[in-house]
Coordinates of C-alpha atoms in Angstrom, one line a residue:
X1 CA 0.0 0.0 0.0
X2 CA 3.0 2.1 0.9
X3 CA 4.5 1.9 -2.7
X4 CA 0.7 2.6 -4.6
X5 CA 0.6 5.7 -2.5
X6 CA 4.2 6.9 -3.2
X7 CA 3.7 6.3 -6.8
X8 CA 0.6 8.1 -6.6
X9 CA 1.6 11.2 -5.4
X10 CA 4.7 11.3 -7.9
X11 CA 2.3 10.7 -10.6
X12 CA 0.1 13.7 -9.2
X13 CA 3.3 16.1 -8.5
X14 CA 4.8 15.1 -12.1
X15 CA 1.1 16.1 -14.2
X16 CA 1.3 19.3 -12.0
X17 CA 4.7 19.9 -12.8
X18 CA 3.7 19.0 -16.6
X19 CA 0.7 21.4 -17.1
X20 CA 2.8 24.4 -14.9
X21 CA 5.3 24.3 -17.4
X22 CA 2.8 24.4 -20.8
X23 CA 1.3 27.5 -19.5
X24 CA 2.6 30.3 -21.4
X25 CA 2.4 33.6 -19.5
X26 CA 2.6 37.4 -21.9
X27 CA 5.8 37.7 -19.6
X28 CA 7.4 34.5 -21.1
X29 CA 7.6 36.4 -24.4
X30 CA 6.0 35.8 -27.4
X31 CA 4.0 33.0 -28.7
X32 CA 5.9 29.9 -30.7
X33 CA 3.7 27.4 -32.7
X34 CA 4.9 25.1 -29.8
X35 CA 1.5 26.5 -28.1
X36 CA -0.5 25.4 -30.0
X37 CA -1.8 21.7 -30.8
X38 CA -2.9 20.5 -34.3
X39 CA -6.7 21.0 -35.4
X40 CA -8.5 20.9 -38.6
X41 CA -9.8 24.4 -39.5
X42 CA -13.5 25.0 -39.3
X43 CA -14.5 26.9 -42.4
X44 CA -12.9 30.3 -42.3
X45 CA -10.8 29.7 -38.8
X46 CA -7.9 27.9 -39.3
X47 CA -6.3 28.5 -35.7
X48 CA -7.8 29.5 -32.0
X49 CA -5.8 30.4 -29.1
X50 CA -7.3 29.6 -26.2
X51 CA -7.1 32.1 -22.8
X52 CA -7.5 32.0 -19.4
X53 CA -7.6 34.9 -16.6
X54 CA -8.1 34.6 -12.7
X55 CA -7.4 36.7 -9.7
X56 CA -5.3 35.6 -7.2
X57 CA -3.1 36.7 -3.9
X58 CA 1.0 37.4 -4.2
X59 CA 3.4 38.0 -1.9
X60 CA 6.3 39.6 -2.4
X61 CA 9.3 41.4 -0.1
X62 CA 10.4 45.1 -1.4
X63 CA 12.6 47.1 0.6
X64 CA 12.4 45.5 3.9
X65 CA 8.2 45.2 3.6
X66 CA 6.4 42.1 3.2
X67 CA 2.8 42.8 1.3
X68 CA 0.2 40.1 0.3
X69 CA -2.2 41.8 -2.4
X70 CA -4.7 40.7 -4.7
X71 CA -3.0 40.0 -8.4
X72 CA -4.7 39.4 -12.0
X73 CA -2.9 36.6 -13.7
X74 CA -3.9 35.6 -17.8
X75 CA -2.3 33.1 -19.8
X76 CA -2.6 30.4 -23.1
X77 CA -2.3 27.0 -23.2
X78 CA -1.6 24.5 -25.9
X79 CA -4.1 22.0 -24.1
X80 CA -6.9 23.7 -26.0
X81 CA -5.4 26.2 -28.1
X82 CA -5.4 24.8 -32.0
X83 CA -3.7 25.5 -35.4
X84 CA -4.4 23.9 -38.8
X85 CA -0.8 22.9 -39.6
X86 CA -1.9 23.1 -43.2
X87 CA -1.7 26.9 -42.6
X88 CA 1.2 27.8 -40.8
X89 CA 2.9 31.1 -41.5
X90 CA 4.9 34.2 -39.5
X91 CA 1.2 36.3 -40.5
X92 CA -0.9 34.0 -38.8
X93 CA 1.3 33.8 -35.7
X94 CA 1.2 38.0 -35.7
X95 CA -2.3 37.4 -35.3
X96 CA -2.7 35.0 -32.5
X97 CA 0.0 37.3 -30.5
X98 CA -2.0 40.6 -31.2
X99 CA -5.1 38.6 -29.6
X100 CA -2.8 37.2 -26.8
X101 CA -1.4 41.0 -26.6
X102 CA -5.1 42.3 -26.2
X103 CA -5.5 39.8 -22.9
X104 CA -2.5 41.2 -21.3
X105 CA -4.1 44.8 -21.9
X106 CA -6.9 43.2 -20.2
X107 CA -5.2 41.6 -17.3
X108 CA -3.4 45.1 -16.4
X109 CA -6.9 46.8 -16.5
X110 CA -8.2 44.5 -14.2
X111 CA -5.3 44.6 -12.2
X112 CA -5.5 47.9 -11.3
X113 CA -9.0 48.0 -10.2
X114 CA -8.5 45.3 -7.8
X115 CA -6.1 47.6 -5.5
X116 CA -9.0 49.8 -5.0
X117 CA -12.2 47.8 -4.9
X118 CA -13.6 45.7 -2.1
X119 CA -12.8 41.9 -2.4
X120 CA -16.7 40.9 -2.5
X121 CA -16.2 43.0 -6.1
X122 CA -13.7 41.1 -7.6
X123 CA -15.6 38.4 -8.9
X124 CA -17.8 41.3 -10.7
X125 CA -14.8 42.6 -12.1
X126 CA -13.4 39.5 -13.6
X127 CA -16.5 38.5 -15.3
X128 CA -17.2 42.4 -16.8
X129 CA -13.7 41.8 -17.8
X130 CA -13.8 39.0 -19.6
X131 CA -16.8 39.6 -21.6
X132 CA -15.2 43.3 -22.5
X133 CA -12.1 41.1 -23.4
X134 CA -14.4 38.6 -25.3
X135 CA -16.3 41.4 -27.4
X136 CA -12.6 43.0 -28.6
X137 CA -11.2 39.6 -29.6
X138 CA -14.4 39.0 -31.9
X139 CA -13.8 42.3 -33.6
X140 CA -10.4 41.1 -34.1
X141 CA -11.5 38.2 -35.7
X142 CA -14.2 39.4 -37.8
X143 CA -11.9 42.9 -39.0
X144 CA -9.0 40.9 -39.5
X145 CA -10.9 38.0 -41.2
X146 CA -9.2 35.1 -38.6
X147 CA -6.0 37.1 -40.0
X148 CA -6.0 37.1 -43.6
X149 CA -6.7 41.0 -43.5
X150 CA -3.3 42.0 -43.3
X151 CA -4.1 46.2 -43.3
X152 CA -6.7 45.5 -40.5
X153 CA -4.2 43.0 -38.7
X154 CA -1.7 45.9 -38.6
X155 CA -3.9 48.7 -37.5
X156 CA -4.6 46.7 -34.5
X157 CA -1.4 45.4 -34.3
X158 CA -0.9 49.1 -33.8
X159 CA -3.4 50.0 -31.3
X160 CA -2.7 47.0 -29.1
X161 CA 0.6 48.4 -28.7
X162 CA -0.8 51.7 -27.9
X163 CA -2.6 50.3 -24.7
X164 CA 0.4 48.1 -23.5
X165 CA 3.1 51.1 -24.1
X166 CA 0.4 53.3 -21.7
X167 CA -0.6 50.9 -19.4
X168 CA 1.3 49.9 -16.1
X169 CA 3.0 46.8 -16.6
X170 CA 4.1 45.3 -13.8
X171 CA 2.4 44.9 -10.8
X172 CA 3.7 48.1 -7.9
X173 CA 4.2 47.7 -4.6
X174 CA 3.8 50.7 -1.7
X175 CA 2.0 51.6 0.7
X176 CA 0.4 55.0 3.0
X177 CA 0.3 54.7 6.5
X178 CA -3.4 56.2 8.4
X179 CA -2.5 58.9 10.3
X180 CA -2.9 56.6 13.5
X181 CA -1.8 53.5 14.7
X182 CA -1.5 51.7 18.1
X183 CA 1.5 49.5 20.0
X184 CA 2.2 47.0 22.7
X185 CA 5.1 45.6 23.9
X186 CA 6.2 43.5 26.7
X187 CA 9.3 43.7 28.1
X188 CA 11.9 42.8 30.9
X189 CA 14.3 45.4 32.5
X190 CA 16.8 46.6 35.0
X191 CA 16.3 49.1 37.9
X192 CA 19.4 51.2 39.0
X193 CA 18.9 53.2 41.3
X194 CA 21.5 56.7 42.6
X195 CA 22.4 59.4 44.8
X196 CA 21.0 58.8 47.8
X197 CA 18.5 56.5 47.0
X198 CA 20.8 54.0 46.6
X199 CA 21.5 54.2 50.2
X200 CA 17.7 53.3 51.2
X201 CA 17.1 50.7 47.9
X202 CA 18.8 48.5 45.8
X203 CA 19.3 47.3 42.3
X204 CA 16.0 45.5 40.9
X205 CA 14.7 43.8 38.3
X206 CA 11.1 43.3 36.7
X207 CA 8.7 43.2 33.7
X208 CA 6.8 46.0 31.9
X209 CA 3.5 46.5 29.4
X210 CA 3.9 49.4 27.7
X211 CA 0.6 50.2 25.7
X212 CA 0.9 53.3 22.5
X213 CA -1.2 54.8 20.2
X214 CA 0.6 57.0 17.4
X215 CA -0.5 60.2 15.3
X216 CA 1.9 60.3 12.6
X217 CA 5.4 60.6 13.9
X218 CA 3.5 61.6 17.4
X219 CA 3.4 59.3 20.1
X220 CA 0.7 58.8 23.4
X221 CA 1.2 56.2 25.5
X222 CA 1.7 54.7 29.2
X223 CA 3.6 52.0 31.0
X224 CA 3.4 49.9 34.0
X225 CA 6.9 48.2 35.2
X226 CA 6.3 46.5 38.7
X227 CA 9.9 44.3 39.8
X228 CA 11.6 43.3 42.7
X229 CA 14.2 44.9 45.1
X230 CA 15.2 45.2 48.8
X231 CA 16.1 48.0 51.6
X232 CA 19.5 48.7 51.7
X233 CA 19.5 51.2 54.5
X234 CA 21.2 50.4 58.1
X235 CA 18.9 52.2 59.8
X236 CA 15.4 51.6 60.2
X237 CA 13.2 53.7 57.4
X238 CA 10.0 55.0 58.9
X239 CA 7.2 56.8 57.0
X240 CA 5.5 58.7 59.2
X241 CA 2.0 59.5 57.7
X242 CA 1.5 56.0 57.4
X243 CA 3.1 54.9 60.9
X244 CA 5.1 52.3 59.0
X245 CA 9.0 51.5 58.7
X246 CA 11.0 49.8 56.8
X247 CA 14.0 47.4 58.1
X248 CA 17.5 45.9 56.2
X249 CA 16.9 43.5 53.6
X250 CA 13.1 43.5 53.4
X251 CA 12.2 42.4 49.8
X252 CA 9.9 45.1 48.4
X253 CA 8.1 45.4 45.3
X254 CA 8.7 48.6 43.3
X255 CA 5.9 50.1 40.7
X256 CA 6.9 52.5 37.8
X257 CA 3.4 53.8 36.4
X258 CA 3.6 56.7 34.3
X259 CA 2.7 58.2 31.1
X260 CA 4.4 59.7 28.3
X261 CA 4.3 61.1 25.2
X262 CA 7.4 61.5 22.4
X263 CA 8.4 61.8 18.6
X264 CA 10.1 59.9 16.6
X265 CA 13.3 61.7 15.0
X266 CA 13.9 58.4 12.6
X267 CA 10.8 56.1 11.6
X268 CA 11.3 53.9 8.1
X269 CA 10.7 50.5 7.6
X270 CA 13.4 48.9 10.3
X271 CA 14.0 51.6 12.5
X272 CA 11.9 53.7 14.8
X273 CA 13.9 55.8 17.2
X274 CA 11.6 57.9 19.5
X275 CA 13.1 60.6 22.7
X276 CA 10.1 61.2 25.2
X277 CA 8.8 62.2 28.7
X278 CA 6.5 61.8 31.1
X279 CA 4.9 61.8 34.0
X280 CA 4.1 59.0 36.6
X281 CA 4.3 57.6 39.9
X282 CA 7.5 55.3 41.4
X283 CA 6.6 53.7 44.6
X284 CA 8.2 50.7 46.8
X285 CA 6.1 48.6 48.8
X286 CA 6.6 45.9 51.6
X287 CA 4.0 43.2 52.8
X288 CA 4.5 41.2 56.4
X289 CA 2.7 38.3 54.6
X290 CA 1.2 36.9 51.6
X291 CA -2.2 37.6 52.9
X292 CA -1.5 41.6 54.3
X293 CA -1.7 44.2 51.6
X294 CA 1.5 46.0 50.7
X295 CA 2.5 49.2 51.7
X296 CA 4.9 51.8 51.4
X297 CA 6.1 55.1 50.2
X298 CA 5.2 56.7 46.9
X299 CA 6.7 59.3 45.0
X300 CA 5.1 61.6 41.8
X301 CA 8.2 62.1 39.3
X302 CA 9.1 63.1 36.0
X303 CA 10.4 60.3 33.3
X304 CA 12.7 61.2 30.5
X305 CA 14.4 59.0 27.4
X306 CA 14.4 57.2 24.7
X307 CA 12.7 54.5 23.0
X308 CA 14.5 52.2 19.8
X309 CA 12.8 50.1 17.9
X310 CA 14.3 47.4 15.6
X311 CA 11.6 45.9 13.1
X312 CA 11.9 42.8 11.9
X313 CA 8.4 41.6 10.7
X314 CA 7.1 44.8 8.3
X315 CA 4.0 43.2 7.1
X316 CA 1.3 44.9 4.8
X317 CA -1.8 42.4 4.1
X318 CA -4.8 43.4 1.8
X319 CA -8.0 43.0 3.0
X320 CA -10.5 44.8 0.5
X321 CA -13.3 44.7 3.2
X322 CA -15.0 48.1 1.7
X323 CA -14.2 50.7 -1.0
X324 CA -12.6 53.2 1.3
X325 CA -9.1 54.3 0.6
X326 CA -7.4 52.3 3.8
X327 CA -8.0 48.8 2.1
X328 CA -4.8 47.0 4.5
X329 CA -3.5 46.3 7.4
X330 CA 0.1 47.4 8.5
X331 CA 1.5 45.3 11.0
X332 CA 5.0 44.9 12.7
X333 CA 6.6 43.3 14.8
X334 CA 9.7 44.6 16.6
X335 CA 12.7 44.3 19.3
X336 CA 11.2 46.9 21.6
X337 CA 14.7 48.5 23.7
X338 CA 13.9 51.9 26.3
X339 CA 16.1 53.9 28.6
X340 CA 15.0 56.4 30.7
X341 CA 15.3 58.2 33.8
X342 CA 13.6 59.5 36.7
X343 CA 14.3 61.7 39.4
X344 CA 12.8 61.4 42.7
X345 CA 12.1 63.0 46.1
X346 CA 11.0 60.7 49.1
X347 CA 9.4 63.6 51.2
X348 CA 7.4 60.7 52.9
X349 CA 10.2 59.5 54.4
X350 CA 12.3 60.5 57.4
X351 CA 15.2 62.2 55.9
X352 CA 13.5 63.2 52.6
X353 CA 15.9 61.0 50.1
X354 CA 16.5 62.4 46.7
X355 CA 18.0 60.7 43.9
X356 CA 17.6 59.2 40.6
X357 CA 16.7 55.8 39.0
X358 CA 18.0 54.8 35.4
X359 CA 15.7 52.0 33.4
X360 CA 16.9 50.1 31.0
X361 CA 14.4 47.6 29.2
X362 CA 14.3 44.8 26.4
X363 CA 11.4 43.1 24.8
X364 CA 9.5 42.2 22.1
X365 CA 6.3 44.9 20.8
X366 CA 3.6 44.4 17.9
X367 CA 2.5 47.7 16.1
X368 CA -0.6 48.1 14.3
X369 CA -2.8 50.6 12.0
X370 CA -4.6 50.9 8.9
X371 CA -2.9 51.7 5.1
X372 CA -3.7 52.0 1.6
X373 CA -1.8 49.2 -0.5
X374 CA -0.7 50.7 -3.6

């Protein structure tokens, strides 16, 4: 059973193989009597060339960006195309070309209205387009008598190459962002802190959500970095409008929770690199036990520095779910690195500490927003 099925699927993957390579594309160059097959002429028609056109998706990478967008694709076959070898000659050829010319003018028009219609159109675009195609390749026929007419042949020889010289013909790739887009990003960081809050806490590490939205190069957003650290101090630290103290080597947890806003002095397709500041809240906070809330000092305090972004996943998908002019999606997908500072003063505290903390942080953050898919 093993050796039926093997065979099978050869015999499968060798017809595919067989009937990719007898399709013959306009981009393959011109027709050869080698696409066609032989047939005896019916009355005035001594050859037919047979056509095909679809829609489907492509994706392709250009300059660092990754789109998937809706392509037209048209081609011949010598399956079903014919020629009464009785009748060969270089004329005769001309005139099969000019028809198979005359699809590719098709297939570009069609292209170019998929980038801006909705995809529930598409199938109403390739049927108008066929039967417009259909109606130009009977004049064809009947003006160039199946070819013989060699003045009319010419003259739309001529025109044909009139359409394809004005039409666009390869298939462009770009995009224009929607003013506004949105970010997340998760990451894991280091907590120094100096001057003389060093003396009171230590070092620390933790995790942070850092949640943006974007206008243009403009950027809103806030952040929540809760981690781990422990009292330094000798002495006892005591809080006196909360009656509380602190004690050496108590484990705390520290909260950063602030907001900020920024813009970005580079922004292309791999690099976003974005100074800010803001304004939040850095707090420490002790518990006796797992069931006793935690409690400690808090401290309002500006933030300031820098956010770098290093894209690696640029993606822009078409989704053609209306006829507006935002018809994709623009997502990526990037190593998320910030460092900033704060600068504190503990005026809670007996002694009134003042110092400053430095942040570093590492992770990985998604971007999002609306485009139009050229």
């Amino acid at each position: 059973m093993k050796k039926i099925a093997l065979f099978t699927a050869l015999c499968i993957l060798f017809i595919g193989q067989s009937q990719a390579q007898n399709i013959h594309t306009w981009k393959m160059g011109p027709l050869t009597w080698n696409d066609f097959t032989h047939n005896t002429a019916i009355e005035k028609q001594v050859s037919h060339l047979e056509y095909y056109m679809g829609i489907d998706s492509k994706s392709k990478e250009v300059d660092g960006v990754h789109y998937s967008k809706p392509i037209a694709y048209a081609y011949t076959s010598p399956e079903y195309s014919w020629v009464d070898t009785n009748y060969l000659s270089e004329q005769l050829l001309q005139y099969n070309q000019c028809i198979f010319d005359m699809v590719e003018v098709y297939r570009r028009k069609l292209e170019s209205k998929l980038q801006d219609s909705s995809i529930y159109t598409h199938g109403q675009l390739l049927d108008n387009t066929m039967r417009q195609l259909a109606d130009d390749v009977r004049r064809i026929e009947l003006e160039t008598q199946y070819g013989t007419d060699t003045a009319a042949l010419h003259r739309w020889q001529n025109k044909i190459q009139t359409k394809l010289n004005e039409s666009v013909s390869s298939t462009t790739y770009g995009f224009v962002d929607a003013p506004f887009d949105w970010g997340l990003s998760f990451d894991l960081g280091f907590h120094y802190t100096g001057d003389e809050l060093h003396d009171y806490f230590s070092h620390g590490g933790g995790m942070s959500i850092n949640m943006e939205m974007g206008y243009k190069r403009a950027l809103l957003g806030g952040s929540i970095n809760i981690g781990g650290a422990r009292v330094r101090s000798q002495d006892t630290i005591y809080f006196p409008k909360i009656d509380y103290y602190f004690i050496k080597h108590d484990p705390l947890t520290y909260l950063n929770l602030y907001a900020y806003c920024g813009i970005s002095i580079i922004d292309n397709n791999k690099t976003r690199l974005t100074p800010f500041v803001g304004y939040g809240l850095l707090g420490y906070y002790h518990s006796e036990d797992e069931e006793s809330s935690s409690i400690g000092p808090s401290n309002g305090c500006f933030h300031f520095g820098i956010i770098y972004n290093h894209i690696f996943s640029n993606n822009v998908n078409y989704w053609g779910l209306t006829n507006e002019y935002y018809n994709a999606e623009h997502d990526k997908t990037y190593i998320d690195v910030r460092l900033y500072g704060t600068y504190n003063n503990f005026k809670s505290i007996v002694g009134a500490p003042q110092g400053f903390t430095l942040n570093l942080q590492v992770g990985i953050g998604i971007n999002g927003g609306r485009t139009h898919c050229k």
